[in-house]
Coordinates of C-alpha atoms in Angstrom, one line a residue:
M556 CA 154.6 139.9 179.2
T557 CA 150.9 139.6 179.1
R558 CA 150.3 136.1 180.5
N559 CA 148.6 135.0 183.7
L560 CA 151.3 133.8 186.1
S561 CA 149.0 133.0 189.0
D562 CA 150.0 129.3 188.5
V563 CA 153.7 130.1 189.2
I564 CA 153.5 132.9 191.8
D565 CA 153.4 130.4 194.7
Y566 CA 156.8 129.1 193.7
F567 CA 158.2 132.6 194.1
L568 CA 156.9 133.1 197.7
P569 CA 160.1 133.4 199.7
A570 CA 160.9 131.8 203.0
K571 CA 161.2 134.0 206.0
P572 CA 163.2 137.0 204.7
P573 CA 166.1 138.5 206.5
E574 CA 165.7 141.7 208.4
P575 CA 165.4 144.5 205.8
L576 CA 168.0 147.3 205.7
T577 CA 167.1 150.7 207.1
T578 CA 167.8 154.1 205.7
K579 CA 170.7 155.2 207.9
S580 CA 172.5 157.4 205.4
S581 CA 171.6 161.0 204.7
F582 CA 174.4 162.0 202.3
D583 CA 173.7 162.7 198.7
H584 CA 175.6 161.7 195.5
D585 CA 177.1 165.1 194.8
A586 CA 178.4 165.5 198.3
L587 CA 179.9 162.0 198.3
A588 CA 181.5 162.6 194.9
D589 CA 183.1 165.9 196.2
R590 CA 184.4 164.0 199.2
L591 CA 185.9 161.3 197.1
K592 CA 187.6 163.8 194.8
S593 CA 189.1 165.6 197.8
E594 CA 190.4 162.3 199.3
R595 CA 191.9 161.3 196.0
A596 CA 193.6 164.6 195.6
T597 CA 195.3 164.3 199.0
P598 CA 198.6 162.2 199.1
P599 CA 198.2 159.3 201.6
R600 CA 200.0 159.7 204.9
S601 CA 198.8 156.6 206.7
K602 CA 197.1 153.3 206.2
T603 CA 193.8 154.9 207.1
Q604 CA 194.1 157.5 204.4
K605 CA 195.1 154.8 201.8
T606 CA 191.8 153.0 202.7
K607 CA 189.8 156.2 202.2
K608 CA 191.4 156.8 198.9
S609 CA 190.0 153.5 197.6
L610 CA 186.4 154.3 198.2
R611 CA 184.1 154.6 195.2
L612 CA 180.5 154.3 194.0
L613 CA 179.2 151.5 191.8
P614 CA 176.7 152.7 189.1
I615 CA 173.1 152.5 190.1
L616 CA 170.5 151.3 187.6
A617 CA 166.8 152.1 188.4
L618 CA 164.2 149.5 187.3
P619 CA 160.6 150.7 187.4
I620 CA 158.8 147.3 188.1
G621 CA 155.3 146.9 189.6
D622 CA 154.7 145.1 192.9
R623 CA 153.4 141.9 191.2
D624 CA 155.3 142.0 187.9
V625 CA 156.9 138.5 188.3
V626 CA 158.3 138.2 184.7
R627 CA 160.1 141.6 184.6
A628 CA 161.4 141.0 188.1
A629 CA 162.8 137.7 186.8
F630 CA 164.5 139.5 184.0
A631 CA 166.1 141.9 186.4
W632 CA 167.3 139.0 188.6
N633 CA 168.7 137.1 185.6
L634 CA 170.5 140.3 184.4
A635 CA 172.2 140.6 187.8
V636 CA 173.3 136.9 187.5
E637 CA 174.7 137.6 184.0
I638 CA 176.6 140.6 185.4
A639 CA 178.2 138.3 188.0
R640 CA 179.0 135.7 185.3
M641 CA 181.0 138.4 183.6
G642 CA 183.0 139.0 186.7
G643 CA 181.1 142.1 188.0
R644 CA 179.6 142.8 191.4
A645 CA 175.7 142.7 191.3
K646 CA 173.1 143.5 193.9
I647 CA 169.4 144.0 193.6
L648 CA 167.7 146.3 196.1
T649 CA 163.9 146.1 196.4
P650 CA 161.5 147.9 198.8
E651 CA 160.0 145.5 201.3
L652 CA 156.3 146.0 201.1
N653 CA 153.4 144.9 203.3
P654 CA 152.1 142.4 202.4
P655 CA 155.3 140.9 200.9
S656 CA 155.4 140.9 197.1
P657 CA 156.0 137.5 195.4
L658 CA 158.5 138.9 193.0
W659 CA 161.8 137.3 193.9
P660 CA 163.6 134.2 195.0
E661 CA 164.6 134.0 198.6
P662 CA 166.5 137.1 199.7
G663 CA 170.2 137.0 200.5
M664 CA 173.3 135.7 198.7
G665 CA 172.4 134.1 195.4
P666 CA 174.3 132.4 192.5
L667 CA 177.8 133.6 191.8
G668 CA 177.8 136.1 194.6
T669 CA 174.8 138.1 193.5
E670 CA 172.7 139.6 196.3
L671 CA 169.0 140.2 196.7
I672 CA 168.4 142.7 199.5
P673 CA 165.0 143.8 200.8
V674 CA 165.2 147.4 202.1
R675 CA 162.9 149.6 204.2
A676 CA 162.0 152.5 202.0
S677 CA 158.7 154.4 201.7
N678 CA 159.4 156.7 198.8
L679 CA 162.0 157.5 196.1
D680 CA 164.0 159.7 198.5
S681 CA 164.5 157.0 201.1
L682 CA 165.2 154.4 198.4
Y683 CA 167.9 156.6 196.9
R684 CA 169.6 156.9 200.2
V685 CA 169.7 153.2 200.7
A686 CA 171.0 152.7 197.2
L687 CA 173.8 155.1 197.8
D688 CA 174.8 153.2 200.9
S689 CA 174.9 149.9 199.0
A690 CA 176.8 151.4 196.1
F691 CA 179.5 152.8 198.3
V692 CA 182.3 150.2 198.2
R693 CA 186.1 150.0 198.4
S694 CA 187.9 149.3 195.2
S695 CA 189.2 146.0 196.6
E696 CA 185.5 144.9 197.0
E697 CA 184.4 146.1 193.6
G698 CA 185.7 143.3 191.5
Q699 CA 188.0 143.5 188.5
N700 CA 185.1 144.2 186.1
G701 CA 183.2 146.8 188.2
G702 CA 179.5 146.1 188.8
I703 CA 176.0 147.4 189.0
I704 CA 173.5 148.1 191.8
F705 CA 170.0 147.2 190.5
V706 CA 167.2 149.1 192.3
R707 CA 163.6 148.1 191.8
V708 CA 161.5 151.3 191.8
P709 CA 157.7 151.1 192.3
P710 CA 156.3 153.1 189.4
A711 CA 153.9 155.1 191.6
W712 CA 156.9 156.5 193.5
L713 CA 158.0 158.3 190.3
L714 CA 155.1 160.8 190.7
K715 CA 156.6 162.2 193.9
P716 CA 160.4 161.9 193.6
G717 CA 161.4 164.4 196.3
D718 CA 165.1 164.4 196.7
G719 CA 165.3 160.9 195.1
A720 CA 165.2 162.1 191.5
P721 CA 169.0 161.3 191.0
L722 CA 168.2 157.6 191.5
L723 CA 166.6 157.8 188.0
R724 CA 169.7 159.1 186.3
W725 CA 170.3 155.6 184.7
S726 CA 167.1 153.7 184.1
L727 CA 165.9 150.5 182.3
L728 CA 162.4 149.7 181.3
F729 CA 160.8 146.5 179.9
S730 CA 157.9 146.5 177.5
T731 CA 156.1 144.1 175.2
P732 CA 155.1 145.1 171.7
R733 CA 151.4 145.3 172.7
P734 CA 150.0 148.8 172.4
P735 CA 148.9 149.1 176.0
D736 CA 152.3 148.1 177.3
L737 CA 154.0 150.5 174.9
K738 CA 151.7 153.3 176.1
E739 CA 152.6 152.5 179.7
A740 CA 156.3 152.5 178.9
C741 CA 156.0 155.8 177.1
G742 CA 154.3 157.3 180.1
V743 CA 156.9 156.0 182.6
S744 CA 159.8 157.3 180.4
K745 CA 158.2 160.7 180.1
T746 CA 157.7 160.8 183.9
I747 CA 161.4 159.9 184.4
F748 CA 162.5 162.7 182.0
R749 CA 160.3 165.2 183.7
V750 CA 161.8 164.6 187.1
Q751 CA 165.4 163.9 185.9
P752 CA 165.9 165.8 182.6
N753 CA 169.5 164.3 182.2
A754 CA 168.3 160.7 182.5
D755 CA 169.7 157.9 180.4
V756 CA 166.7 155.6 179.7
G757 CA 167.0 152.3 178.1
I758 CA 164.3 150.0 176.7
T759 CA 164.3 146.2 176.4
I760 CA 161.5 144.8 174.3
H761 CA 160.3 141.3 175.5
G762 CA 157.5 139.0 174.3
A763 CA 158.1 139.7 170.7
Q764 CA 157.9 137.0 168.1
G765 CA 161.0 138.1 166.3
R766 CA 163.5 140.9 165.7
R767 CA 161.4 142.8 163.2
E768 CA 158.5 143.1 165.7
A769 CA 160.8 144.1 168.5
E770 CA 162.5 146.8 166.4
G771 CA 159.2 148.2 165.2
A772 CA 157.9 148.4 168.8
F773 CA 161.1 150.2 170.0
D774 CA 160.9 152.6 167.0
Q775 CA 157.3 153.4 167.8
L776 CA 158.1 154.0 171.5
S777 CA 161.2 156.1 170.8
S778 CA 159.5 158.3 168.2
A779 CA 156.6 159.0 170.6
T780 CA 159.0 160.0 173.4
Q781 CA 161.1 162.2 171.0
E782 CA 158.1 164.0 169.5
E783 CA 156.3 164.6 172.8
I784 CA 159.2 165.6 175.1
G785 CA 162.3 165.8 173.0
H786 CA 164.3 163.0 174.6
N787 CA 165.8 159.9 173.0
L788 CA 165.6 156.4 174.3
R789 CA 168.3 153.8 174.1
S790 CA 167.6 150.3 172.7
H791 CA 168.7 147.5 175.1
G792 CA 167.9 144.6 172.9
L793 CA 165.2 141.9 172.6
L794 CA 164.1 139.2 174.9
V795 CA 162.1 136.6 172.9
D796 CA 158.9 135.1 174.2
D797 CA 160.6 131.9 175.4
L798 CA 159.1 129.1 177.4
H799 CA 162.5 128.7 179.3
V800 CA 161.7 132.1 181.0
Y801 CA 158.7 130.5 182.7
R802 CA 160.5 127.3 183.5
A803 CA 163.3 129.2 185.1
I804 CA 160.9 131.2 187.2
V805 CA 159.2 128.1 188.5
A806 CA 162.5 126.4 189.2
Q807 CA 163.9 129.6 190.9
R808 CA 167.1 129.1 188.9
P809 CA 168.8 131.7 186.6
I810 CA 168.1 131.1 183.0
G811 CA 171.8 131.3 182.1
L812 CA 172.6 128.5 184.5
A813 CA 169.6 126.3 184.0
Y814 CA 169.2 126.7 180.2
P815 CA 172.5 128.3 178.9
Q816 CA 171.7 127.5 175.3
A817 CA 168.2 128.9 175.3
P818 CA 167.5 132.0 173.1
A819 CA 166.5 134.0 176.3
A820 CA 169.8 133.1 178.0
R821 CA 171.8 134.4 175.0
A822 CA 169.6 137.5 174.8
L823 CA 170.2 138.2 178.5
R824 CA 173.9 137.9 178.1
D825 CA 173.8 140.5 175.3
I826 CA 171.8 142.9 177.4
A827 CA 174.2 142.4 180.3
R828 CA 177.1 143.3 178.1
I829 CA 175.4 146.5 177.0
L830 CA 174.8 147.4 180.7
M831 CA 178.4 146.7 181.7
E832 CA 179.6 148.9 178.8
E833 CA 177.4 151.7 179.9
A834 CA 178.3 151.2 183.6
E835 CA 182.0 151.5 182.7
G836 CA 181.3 154.8 181.0
L837 CA 179.5 156.0 184.1
R838 CA 182.2 154.8 186.3
L839 CA 184.9 156.6 184.4
G840 CA 182.8 159.7 183.7

């Protein structure tokens, strides 16, 4: 959204953050999946084996968001809250940068059990390892309706993915209908597909004046991606250019709780439903 938010950034400066997580894990997704399949195939012989049998991974959603993109970070945070309102488990992981980035409310436990967790990661590889650690839960902790691990990815890290390319398997981008933003989103989506050819990339258009403008922007972006690299994008709805978005940012309150009847709140609920449906497909796949 192409507005100057320097007047609200100070409200987003967090208090002293908790100690960031470190990248202790070195396992990869495929190895973990194989281990889980093996454990599930073995009849339980003890309480310990029953506990192992309940281990699973929550779906991980990558969100390429710049270090000072306050509005899109707010969208991500509000989507996590909407997931929690639907009964799902929701965490947001974000690399802790130096100097700190004024993107988020205060880290830690948030509304409805959502969590905002700063992590120590210097590239996509280390961020992927931390994401796997956070996504690795027991079924009893997962919640009745599953959940999603949201991971903010600095766009520059996409250029050198290393072993972290699987993190981009399920990704969501935000773009306004403005030509420069559409061009940027097209470039990011092409980069994702180059490093992760099997990626599932969704696009949410925000800042549009109405549905027709948003649909036209998505069609333009989708056509460009299809023609240039032969991949399709998924439409993940429309977020209108709504004053309540800025009010919620300043108040550091989720839009759905502060202004539940606002158009932006209803749109976020719709997008959250789409994400939960896709997450369920990934979980069962």
